[in-house]
Amino acid sequence: ASTNFPESVLDSLASPAHVYLPTSITYMGWDGFRHSQITGVYMPDNITELSSGIFYDCPNLTSVRLSEKLKELSWGLFQNCPSLATIEIPESVIALQGYSLSGTGLKSFDIPESITTIGDGVFDNCKYLEKITWSPKITEIPYYCFDGCEKLQFEIPDYITLINNYAFANCVNLKYANFPTNSSIKALGDHAFYQCRSLENFTMPVAVTKVGDSAFEGCDDLVGVHGELSLPAVTHIYERAFYGCEGINGFVLNYSLMDLKSQALFNQN
């Protein structure tokens, strides 16, 4: 018996179905259920690998039982599955690849301690995601990680060293970016908090030396201490970094500031 699941075998499945995969399957190829109407899937424990995008754009998928021998959630695995509100990740999984849970209906998610790698955009466009528990084994917030997570509230752990480009962009209800006093963050990437319109109180971590392009652009409610934002160790502030942050009345800059790009601190005040 073949150990491969035929490609596109259920592509555009017409009627909803709960699928139980046979135990003869150890690998599932590209596009197996893509755009299908399946409502659930049960995987036997002998499956060790899933190709990218197998469950892409399955609008009715609500339940998934993953193999206990699965090594990773592959790229785009459950992307655009808006009805998938919960998923249990087996301890065998060590990586969440790029966009693997993007656009799902998750409301909360605890990253298992077994996870050592998280790709870009994993939770991108998860519009219902409110809470996430991060893993101390992951010291960076990846590119586009939470872009478009409209309901997210997230307290940034002290072991995070880098917030990459677009990490929290368009998190329109994110109110606090609470950094611990001993935060290890050294850089805020381009568009890191872009258009986080509800972001309020913010204290720049003392180790940050770089604030990227448009990092806080459009953060209308952002204020510092007594209306001023202190940038104690920042040496590079890039274009439009704080553009339009109308709640800030002034900036306290580092005497060793080396690079201040165009419109970096521009607002009407």
PDB file of C-alpha atoms in Angstrom:
ATOM      1  CA  ALA A   1       0.000   0.000   0.000  1.00  0.00           C
ATOM      2  CA  SER A   2       1.153   3.506  -0.795  1.00  0.00           C
ATOM      3  CA  THR A   3       2.355   5.599   2.093  1.00  0.00           C
ATOM      4  CA  ASN A   4       1.658   8.874   0.251  1.00  0.00           C
ATOM      5  CA  PHE A   5      -1.623  10.746   0.279  1.00  0.00           C
ATOM      6  CA  PRO A   6      -2.576  11.630  -3.319  1.00  0.00           C
ATOM      7  CA  GLU A   7      -2.228  15.292  -4.220  1.00  0.00           C
ATOM      8  CA  SER A   8      -5.481  17.283  -4.522  1.00  0.00           C
ATOM      9  CA  VAL A   9      -7.555  14.186  -3.859  1.00  0.00           C
ATOM     10  CA  LEU A  10     -10.213  16.216  -2.062  1.00  0.00           C
ATOM     11  CA  ASP A  11      -9.633  19.519  -3.831  1.00  0.00           C
ATOM     12  CA  SER A  12     -12.905  21.509  -3.890  1.00  0.00           C
ATOM     13  CA  LEU A  13     -14.811  18.794  -2.045  1.00  0.00           C
ATOM     14  CA  ALA A  14     -18.452  19.707  -2.628  1.00  0.00           C
ATOM     15  CA  SER A  15     -20.084  18.666   0.662  1.00  0.00           C
ATOM     16  CA  PRO A  16     -18.856  18.986   4.283  1.00  0.00           C
ATOM     17  CA  ALA A  17     -17.177  15.913   5.688  1.00  0.00           C
ATOM     18  CA  HIS A  18     -15.154  14.718   8.659  1.00  0.00           C
ATOM     19  CA  VAL A  19     -12.141  12.867   7.319  1.00  0.00           C
ATOM     20  CA  TYR A  20     -10.401   9.930   9.014  1.00  0.00           C
ATOM     21  CA  LEU A  21      -7.088   9.213   7.366  1.00  0.00           C
ATOM     22  CA  PRO A  22      -6.020   5.574   6.962  1.00  0.00           C
ATOM     23  CA  THR A  23      -3.117   4.218   9.008  1.00  0.00           C
ATOM     24  CA  SER A  24      -1.247   3.363   5.805  1.00  0.00           C
ATOM     25  CA  ILE A  25      -0.536   7.069   5.271  1.00  0.00           C
ATOM     26  CA  THR A  26       2.796   8.432   6.574  1.00  0.00           C
ATOM     27  CA  TYR A  27       3.115  11.516   4.373  1.00  0.00           C
ATOM     28  CA  MET A  28       0.578  13.917   2.910  1.00  0.00           C
ATOM     29  CA  GLY A  29       1.461  15.767  -0.301  1.00  0.00           C
ATOM     30  CA  TRP A  30       0.797  19.259  -1.506  1.00  0.00           C
ATOM     31  CA  ASP A  31      -2.788  20.591  -1.735  1.00  0.00           C
ATOM     32  CA  GLY A  32      -4.516  17.463  -0.404  1.00  0.00           C
ATOM     33  CA  PHE A  33      -7.530  19.308   1.090  1.00  0.00           C
ATOM     34  CA  ARG A  34      -6.938  22.827  -0.241  1.00  0.00           C
ATOM     35  CA  HIS A  35     -10.190  24.852  -0.676  1.00  0.00           C
ATOM     36  CA  SER A  36     -12.263  21.857   0.440  1.00  0.00           C
ATOM     37  CA  GLN A  37     -15.383  21.879   2.646  1.00  0.00           C
ATOM     38  CA  ILE A  38     -14.114  19.418   5.266  1.00  0.00           C
ATOM     39  CA  THR A  39     -15.273  20.052   8.842  1.00  0.00           C
ATOM     40  CA  GLY A  40     -12.732  17.900  10.666  1.00  0.00           C
ATOM     41  CA  VAL A  41      -9.734  15.656  10.201  1.00  0.00           C
ATOM     42  CA  TYR A  42      -8.280  12.805  12.266  1.00  0.00           C
ATOM     43  CA  MET A  43      -4.663  11.850  11.632  1.00  0.00           C
ATOM     44  CA  PRO A  44      -3.168   8.530  12.710  1.00  0.00           C
ATOM     45  CA  ASP A  45       0.070   8.647  14.694  1.00  0.00           C
ATOM     46  CA  ASN A  46       2.213   7.222  11.914  1.00  0.00           C
ATOM     47  CA  ILE A  47       2.054  10.495   9.934  1.00  0.00           C
ATOM     48  CA  THR A  48       5.356  12.304  10.409  1.00  0.00           C
ATOM     49  CA  GLU A  49       5.227  14.994   7.726  1.00  0.00           C
ATOM     50  CA  LEU A  50       2.644  17.252   6.117  1.00  0.00           C
ATOM     51  CA  SER A  51       3.429  19.198   2.998  1.00  0.00           C
ATOM     52  CA  SER A  52       2.785  22.937   2.802  1.00  0.00           C
ATOM     53  CA  GLY A  53      -0.724  24.302   2.394  1.00  0.00           C
ATOM     54  CA  ILE A  54      -2.649  21.039   2.695  1.00  0.00           C
ATOM     55  CA  PHE A  55      -5.530  22.646   4.612  1.00  0.00           C
ATOM     56  CA  TYR A  56      -5.244  26.112   3.079  1.00  0.00           C
ATOM     57  CA  ASP A  57      -8.587  27.931   2.853  1.00  0.00           C
ATOM     58  CA  CYS A  58     -10.849  25.297   4.404  1.00  0.00           C
ATOM     59  CA  PRO A  59     -13.594  27.610   5.708  1.00  0.00           C
ATOM     60  CA  ASN A  60     -15.589  24.963   7.603  1.00  0.00           C
ATOM     61  CA  LEU A  61     -12.703  23.186   9.336  1.00  0.00           C
ATOM     62  CA  THR A  62     -13.424  23.223  13.088  1.00  0.00           C
ATOM     63  CA  SER A  63     -11.577  20.232  14.563  1.00  0.00           C
ATOM     64  CA  VAL A  64      -8.170  18.684  13.963  1.00  0.00           C
ATOM     65  CA  ARG A  65      -6.447  15.748  15.600  1.00  0.00           C
ATOM     66  CA  LEU A  66      -2.741  15.834  14.736  1.00  0.00           C
ATOM     67  CA  SER A  67      -0.373  12.860  14.660  1.00  0.00           C
ATOM     68  CA  GLU A  68       1.668  12.364  17.841  1.00  0.00           C
ATOM     69  CA  LYS A  69       4.731  11.836  15.605  1.00  0.00           C
ATOM     70  CA  LEU A  70       4.341  15.003  13.561  1.00  0.00           C
ATOM     71  CA  LYS A  71       7.566  17.048  13.499  1.00  0.00           C
ATOM     72  CA  GLU A  72       6.283  20.474  12.463  1.00  0.00           C
ATOM     73  CA  LEU A  73       3.338  22.500  11.265  1.00  0.00           C
ATOM     74  CA  SER A  74       4.419  23.148   7.696  1.00  0.00           C
ATOM     75  CA  TRP A  75       4.238  26.453   5.842  1.00  0.00           C
ATOM     76  CA  GLY A  76       0.656  27.712   5.477  1.00  0.00           C
ATOM     77  CA  LEU A  77      -0.729  24.456   6.851  1.00  0.00           C
ATOM     78  CA  PHE A  78      -3.978  25.882   8.260  1.00  0.00           C
ATOM     79  CA  GLN A  79      -3.821  29.314   6.645  1.00  0.00           C
ATOM     80  CA  ASN A  80      -7.232  30.916   6.099  1.00  0.00           C
ATOM     81  CA  CYS A  81      -9.194  28.388   8.159  1.00  0.00           C
ATOM     82  CA  PRO A  82     -11.348  30.921  10.040  1.00  0.00           C
ATOM     83  CA  SER A  83     -13.535  28.339  11.825  1.00  0.00           C
ATOM     84  CA  LEU A  84     -10.568  26.607  13.468  1.00  0.00           C
ATOM     85  CA  ALA A  85     -10.803  28.072  16.987  1.00  0.00           C
ATOM     86  CA  THR A  86      -8.740  25.506  18.916  1.00  0.00           C
ATOM     87  CA  ILE A  87      -5.912  23.132  18.107  1.00  0.00           C
ATOM     88  CA  GLU A  88      -3.787  20.874  20.301  1.00  0.00           C
ATOM     89  CA  ILE A  89      -0.130  20.699  19.305  1.00  0.00           C
ATOM     90  CA  PRO A  90       1.593  17.349  20.050  1.00  0.00           C
ATOM     91  CA  GLU A  91       4.873  17.347  22.004  1.00  0.00           C
ATOM     92  CA  SER A  92       6.604  15.889  18.940  1.00  0.00           C
ATOM     93  CA  VAL A  93       6.216  19.205  17.085  1.00  0.00           C
ATOM     94  CA  ILE A  94       9.317  21.392  17.305  1.00  0.00           C
ATOM     95  CA  ALA A  95       8.519  24.056  14.681  1.00  0.00           C
ATOM     96  CA  LEU A  96       5.635  26.272  13.613  1.00  0.00           C
ATOM     97  CA  GLN A  97       6.563  27.251  10.081  1.00  0.00           C
ATOM     98  CA  GLY A  98       5.582  30.486   8.366  1.00  0.00           C
ATOM     99  CA  TYR A  99       1.852  31.300   8.207  1.00  0.00           C
ATOM    100  CA  SER A 100       0.958  27.831   9.495  1.00  0.00           C
ATOM    101  CA  LEU A 101      -1.856  29.224  11.669  1.00  0.00           C
ATOM    102  CA  SER A 102      -2.446  32.493   9.820  1.00  0.00           C
ATOM    103  CA  GLY A 103      -6.055  33.527   9.441  1.00  0.00           C
ATOM    104  CA  THR A 104      -7.425  30.875  11.781  1.00  0.00           C
ATOM    105  CA  GLY A 105     -10.148  31.507  14.380  1.00  0.00           C
ATOM    106  CA  LEU A 106      -7.879  30.983  17.385  1.00  0.00           C
ATOM    107  CA  LYS A 107      -8.858  33.008  20.453  1.00  0.00           C
ATOM    108  CA  SER A 108      -5.936  31.980  22.637  1.00  0.00           C
ATOM    109  CA  PHE A 109      -2.807  29.918  22.141  1.00  0.00           C
ATOM    110  CA  ASP A 110      -0.068  28.531  24.378  1.00  0.00           C
ATOM    111  CA  ILE A 111       3.173  27.865  22.544  1.00  0.00           C
ATOM    112  CA  PRO A 112       4.361  24.425  23.758  1.00  0.00           C
ATOM    113  CA  GLU A 113       7.800  24.163  25.352  1.00  0.00           C
ATOM    114  CA  SER A 114       8.790  21.688  22.625  1.00  0.00           C
ATOM    115  CA  ILE A 115       8.696  24.475  20.012  1.00  0.00           C
ATOM    116  CA  THR A 116      12.138  25.839  19.150  1.00  0.00           C
ATOM    117  CA  THR A 117      11.361  27.544  15.821  1.00  0.00           C
ATOM    118  CA  ILE A 118       8.598  29.938  14.807  1.00  0.00           C
ATOM    119  CA  GLY A 119       8.400  31.209  11.238  1.00  0.00           C
ATOM    120  CA  ASP A 120       7.159  34.525   9.891  1.00  0.00           C
ATOM    121  CA  GLY A 121       3.490  35.418  10.012  1.00  0.00           C
ATOM    122  CA  VAL A 122       2.438  32.407  12.080  1.00  0.00           C
ATOM    123  CA  PHE A 123      -0.511  34.273  13.653  1.00  0.00           C
ATOM    124  CA  ASP A 124      -0.932  36.845  10.893  1.00  0.00           C
ATOM    125  CA  ASN A 125      -4.537  37.981  10.470  1.00  0.00           C
ATOM    126  CA  CYS A 126      -5.862  35.932  13.407  1.00  0.00           C
ATOM    127  CA  LYS A 127      -8.591  38.474  14.031  1.00  0.00           C
ATOM    128  CA  TYR A 128     -10.005  36.771  17.128  1.00  0.00           C
ATOM    129  CA  LEU A 129      -6.715  36.069  18.899  1.00  0.00           C
ATOM    130  CA  GLU A 130      -6.780  37.784  22.293  1.00  0.00           C
ATOM    131  CA  LYS A 131      -4.150  36.020  24.355  1.00  0.00           C
ATOM    132  CA  ILE A 132      -0.952  34.117  23.717  1.00  0.00           C
ATOM    133  CA  THR A 133       1.610  32.491  26.002  1.00  0.00           C
ATOM    134  CA  TRP A 134       5.081  32.782  24.481  1.00  0.00           C
ATOM    135  CA  SER A 135       7.935  30.278  24.857  1.00  0.00           C
ATOM    136  CA  PRO A 136      11.270  31.181  26.514  1.00  0.00           C
ATOM    137  CA  LYS A 137      13.016  29.181  23.780  1.00  0.00           C
ATOM    138  CA  ILE A 138      11.946  31.797  21.213  1.00  0.00           C
ATOM    139  CA  THR A 139      13.815  35.050  21.790  1.00  0.00           C
ATOM    140  CA  GLU A 140      12.557  36.999  18.758  1.00  0.00           C
ATOM    141  CA  ILE A 141       9.097  38.027  17.607  1.00  0.00           C
ATOM    142  CA  PRO A 142       9.175  37.041  13.901  1.00  0.00           C
ATOM    143  CA  TYR A 143       8.262  39.178  10.912  1.00  0.00           C
ATOM    144  CA  TYR A 144       4.500  39.729  10.550  1.00  0.00           C
ATOM    145  CA  CYS A 145       3.926  37.463  13.537  1.00  0.00           C
ATOM    146  CA  PHE A 146       0.773  39.194  14.809  1.00  0.00           C
ATOM    147  CA  ASP A 147       0.032  41.512  11.884  1.00  0.00           C
ATOM    148  CA  GLY A 148      -3.702  42.196  11.811  1.00  0.00           C
ATOM    149  CA  CYS A 149      -4.516  40.506  15.146  1.00  0.00           C
ATOM    150  CA  GLU A 150      -7.194  43.039  15.959  1.00  0.00           C
ATOM    151  CA  LYS A 151      -8.062  41.837  19.479  1.00  0.00           C
ATOM    152  CA  LEU A 152      -4.597  40.934  20.745  1.00  0.00           C
ATOM    153  CA  GLN A 153      -3.280  41.950  24.178  1.00  0.00           C
ATOM    154  CA  PHE A 154       0.268  40.798  24.821  1.00  0.00           C
ATOM    155  CA  GLU A 155       2.812  41.363  27.579  1.00  0.00           C
ATOM    156  CA  ILE A 156       6.283  41.116  26.080  1.00  0.00           C
ATOM    157  CA  PRO A 157       8.590  38.735  28.043  1.00  0.00           C
ATOM    158  CA  ASP A 158      11.967  39.902  29.347  1.00  0.00           C
ATOM    159  CA  TYR A 159      13.897  37.332  27.264  1.00  0.00           C
ATOM    160  CA  ILE A 160      12.804  38.814  23.909  1.00  0.00           C
ATOM    161  CA  THR A 161      15.782  40.473  22.188  1.00  0.00           C
ATOM    162  CA  LEU A 162      14.253  41.592  18.887  1.00  0.00           C
ATOM    163  CA  ILE A 163      10.859  42.626  17.579  1.00  0.00           C
ATOM    164  CA  ASN A 164      11.017  42.184  13.808  1.00  0.00           C
ATOM    165  CA  ASN A 165       9.337  44.109  10.997  1.00  0.00           C
ATOM    166  CA  TYR A 166       5.532  44.274  11.139  1.00  0.00           C
ATOM    167  CA  ALA A 167       5.496  42.019  14.225  1.00  0.00           C
ATOM    168  CA  PHE A 168       2.516  43.818  15.813  1.00  0.00           C
ATOM    169  CA  ALA A 169       1.393  45.943  12.854  1.00  0.00           C
ATOM    170  CA  ASN A 170      -2.331  46.684  12.652  1.00  0.00           C
ATOM    171  CA  CYS A 171      -3.076  45.298  16.119  1.00  0.00           C
ATOM    172  CA  VAL A 172      -5.650  48.052  16.431  1.00  0.00           C
ATOM    173  CA  ASN A 173      -6.822  47.182  19.959  1.00  0.00           C
ATOM    174  CA  LEU A 174      -3.383  46.546  21.490  1.00  0.00           C
ATOM    175  CA  LYS A 175      -3.323  48.962  24.426  1.00  0.00           C
ATOM    176  CA  TYR A 176      -0.081  48.168  26.173  1.00  0.00           C
ATOM    177  CA  ALA A 177       3.386  47.157  25.082  1.00  0.00           C
ATOM    178  CA  ASN A 178       4.591  46.423  28.578  1.00  0.00           C
ATOM    179  CA  PHE A 179       8.315  45.838  28.608  1.00  0.00           C
ATOM    180  CA  PRO A 180       9.904  44.550  31.836  1.00  0.00           C
ATOM    181  CA  THR A 181      12.508  46.839  33.408  1.00  0.00           C
ATOM    182  CA  ASN A 182      15.175  44.232  32.603  1.00  0.00           C
ATOM    183  CA  SER A 183      14.004  43.801  28.997  1.00  0.00           C
ATOM    184  CA  SER A 184      16.686  42.486  26.615  1.00  0.00           C
ATOM    185  CA  ILE A 185      15.199  44.033  23.469  1.00  0.00           C
ATOM    186  CA  LYS A 186      17.839  45.823  21.402  1.00  0.00           C
ATOM    187  CA  ALA A 187      15.885  46.785  18.288  1.00  0.00           C
ATOM    188  CA  LEU A 188      12.349  47.520  17.127  1.00  0.00           C
ATOM    189  CA  GLY A 189      11.936  46.620  13.474  1.00  0.00           C
ATOM    190  CA  ASP A 190      10.292  48.555  10.660  1.00  0.00           C
ATOM    191  CA  HIS A 191       6.544  48.954  11.194  1.00  0.00           C
ATOM    192  CA  ALA A 192       6.821  46.933  14.419  1.00  0.00           C
ATOM    193  CA  PHE A 193       3.760  48.637  15.983  1.00  0.00           C
ATOM    194  CA  TYR A 194       2.457  50.325  12.842  1.00  0.00           C
ATOM    195  CA  GLN A 195      -1.131  51.573  13.136  1.00  0.00           C
ATOM    196  CA  CYS A 196      -1.587  50.244  16.677  1.00  0.00           C
ATOM    197  CA  ARG A 197      -4.081  53.029  17.208  1.00  0.00           C
ATOM    198  CA  SER A 198      -5.045  52.046  20.749  1.00  0.00           C
ATOM    199  CA  LEU A 199      -1.477  51.753  22.067  1.00  0.00           C
ATOM    200  CA  GLU A 200      -1.248  54.008  25.118  1.00  0.00           C
ATOM    201  CA  ASN A 201       1.408  54.038  27.806  1.00  0.00           C
ATOM    202  CA  PHE A 202       4.817  53.013  26.585  1.00  0.00           C
ATOM    203  CA  THR A 203       8.286  53.074  28.071  1.00  0.00           C
ATOM    204  CA  MET A 204      11.213  52.491  25.737  1.00  0.00           C
ATOM    205  CA  PRO A 205      13.349  49.544  26.933  1.00  0.00           C
ATOM    206  CA  VAL A 206      16.754  50.737  28.111  1.00  0.00           C
ATOM    207  CA  ALA A 207      18.649  48.383  25.769  1.00  0.00           C
ATOM    208  CA  VAL A 208      16.965  49.511  22.529  1.00  0.00           C
ATOM    209  CA  THR A 209      19.370  51.281  20.180  1.00  0.00           C
ATOM    210  CA  LYS A 210      17.379  51.164  16.926  1.00  0.00           C
ATOM    211  CA  VAL A 211      13.793  52.197  16.128  1.00  0.00           C
ATOM    212  CA  GLY A 212      12.911  51.203  12.559  1.00  0.00           C
ATOM    213  CA  ASP A 213      10.967  52.910   9.773  1.00  0.00           C
ATOM    214  CA  SER A 214       7.367  53.704  10.768  1.00  0.00           C
ATOM    215  CA  ALA A 215       7.786  51.596  13.910  1.00  0.00           C
ATOM    216  CA  PHE A 216       5.053  53.550  15.714  1.00  0.00           C
ATOM    217  CA  GLU A 217       3.470  55.406  12.815  1.00  0.00           C
ATOM    218  CA  GLY A 218      -0.235  55.951  13.351  1.00  0.00           C
ATOM    219  CA  CYS A 219      -0.164  55.186  17.092  1.00  0.00           C
ATOM    220  CA  ASP A 220      -2.470  58.104  17.814  1.00  0.00           C
ATOM    221  CA  ASP A 221      -2.954  57.406  21.534  1.00  0.00           C
ATOM    222  CA  LEU A 222       0.688  56.757  22.360  1.00  0.00           C
ATOM    223  CA  VAL A 223       1.954  58.847  25.287  1.00  0.00           C
ATOM    224  CA  GLY A 224       5.110  58.814  27.382  1.00  0.00           C
ATOM    225  CA  VAL A 225       5.702  59.764  30.987  1.00  0.00           C
ATOM    226  CA  HIS A 226       4.095  63.187  31.566  1.00  0.00           C
ATOM    227  CA  GLY A 227       3.610  63.503  27.814  1.00  0.00           C
ATOM    228  CA  GLU A 228       7.274  62.954  26.968  1.00  0.00           C
ATOM    229  CA  LEU A 229       8.846  59.818  25.561  1.00  0.00           C
ATOM    230  CA  SER A 230      12.365  59.051  26.725  1.00  0.00           C
ATOM    231  CA  LEU A 231      14.696  57.206  24.348  1.00  0.00           C
ATOM    232  CA  PRO A 232      17.595  56.547  26.740  1.00  0.00           C
ATOM    233  CA  ALA A 233      19.896  54.408  24.579  1.00  0.00           C
ATOM    234  CA  VAL A 234      18.511  54.921  21.072  1.00  0.00           C
ATOM    235  CA  THR A 235      21.204  55.875  18.553  1.00  0.00           C
ATOM    236  CA  HIS A 236      19.259  55.328  15.311  1.00  0.00           C
ATOM    237  CA  ILE A 237      15.707  56.547  14.629  1.00  0.00           C
ATOM    238  CA  TYR A 238      14.560  55.807  11.099  1.00  0.00           C
ATOM    239  CA  GLU A 239      12.040  57.450   8.764  1.00  0.00           C
ATOM    240  CA  ARG A 240       8.583  58.176  10.179  1.00  0.00           C
ATOM    241  CA  ALA A 241       9.353  56.119  13.289  1.00  0.00           C
ATOM    242  CA  PHE A 242       6.929  58.143  15.437  1.00  0.00           C
ATOM    243  CA  TYR A 243       5.018  59.833  12.624  1.00  0.00           C
ATOM    244  CA  GLY A 244       1.589  61.036  13.716  1.00  0.00           C
ATOM    245  CA  CYS A 245       1.932  60.087  17.394  1.00  0.00           C
ATOM    246  CA  GLU A 246      -0.162  63.058  18.456  1.00  0.00           C
ATOM    247  CA  GLY A 247      -0.236  62.126  22.148  1.00  0.00           C
ATOM    248  CA  ILE A 248       3.495  62.742  22.555  1.00  0.00           C
ATOM    249  CA  ASN A 249       4.403  66.321  23.440  1.00  0.00           C
ATOM    250  CA  GLY A 250       8.164  65.854  23.415  1.00  0.00           C
ATOM    251  CA  PHE A 251      11.073  63.426  23.178  1.00  0.00           C
ATOM    252  CA  VAL A 252      14.047  63.012  25.498  1.00  0.00           C
ATOM    253  CA  LEU A 253      16.899  61.938  23.229  1.00  0.00           C
ATOM    254  CA  ASN A 254      20.164  60.178  23.924  1.00  0.00           C
ATOM    255  CA  TYR A 255      23.211  62.494  23.747  1.00  0.00           C
ATOM    256  CA  SER A 256      24.931  59.902  21.543  1.00  0.00           C
ATOM    257  CA  LEU A 257      22.141  59.856  18.925  1.00  0.00           C
ATOM    258  CA  MET A 258      23.847  59.197  15.595  1.00  0.00           C
ATOM    259  CA  ASP A 259      21.065  58.960  13.016  1.00  0.00           C
ATOM    260  CA  LEU A 260      17.725  60.797  12.863  1.00  0.00           C
ATOM    261  CA  LYS A 261      15.914  60.190   9.582  1.00  0.00           C
ATOM    262  CA  SER A 262      13.305  62.245   7.762  1.00  0.00           C
ATOM    263  CA  GLN A 263      10.041  62.873   9.668  1.00  0.00           C
ATOM    264  CA  ALA A 264      11.140  60.423  12.359  1.00  0.00           C
ATOM    265  CA  LEU A 265       9.570  62.481  15.174  1.00  0.00           C
ATOM    266  CA  PHE A 266       6.925  64.345  13.201  1.00  0.00           C
ATOM    267  CA  ASN A 267       3.522  65.076  14.713  1.00  0.00           C
ATOM    268  CA  GLN A 268       1.250  68.080  14.951  1.00  0.00           C
ATOM    269  CA  ASN A 269       2.572  68.914  18.444  1.00  0.00           C
TER     270      ASN A 269
END
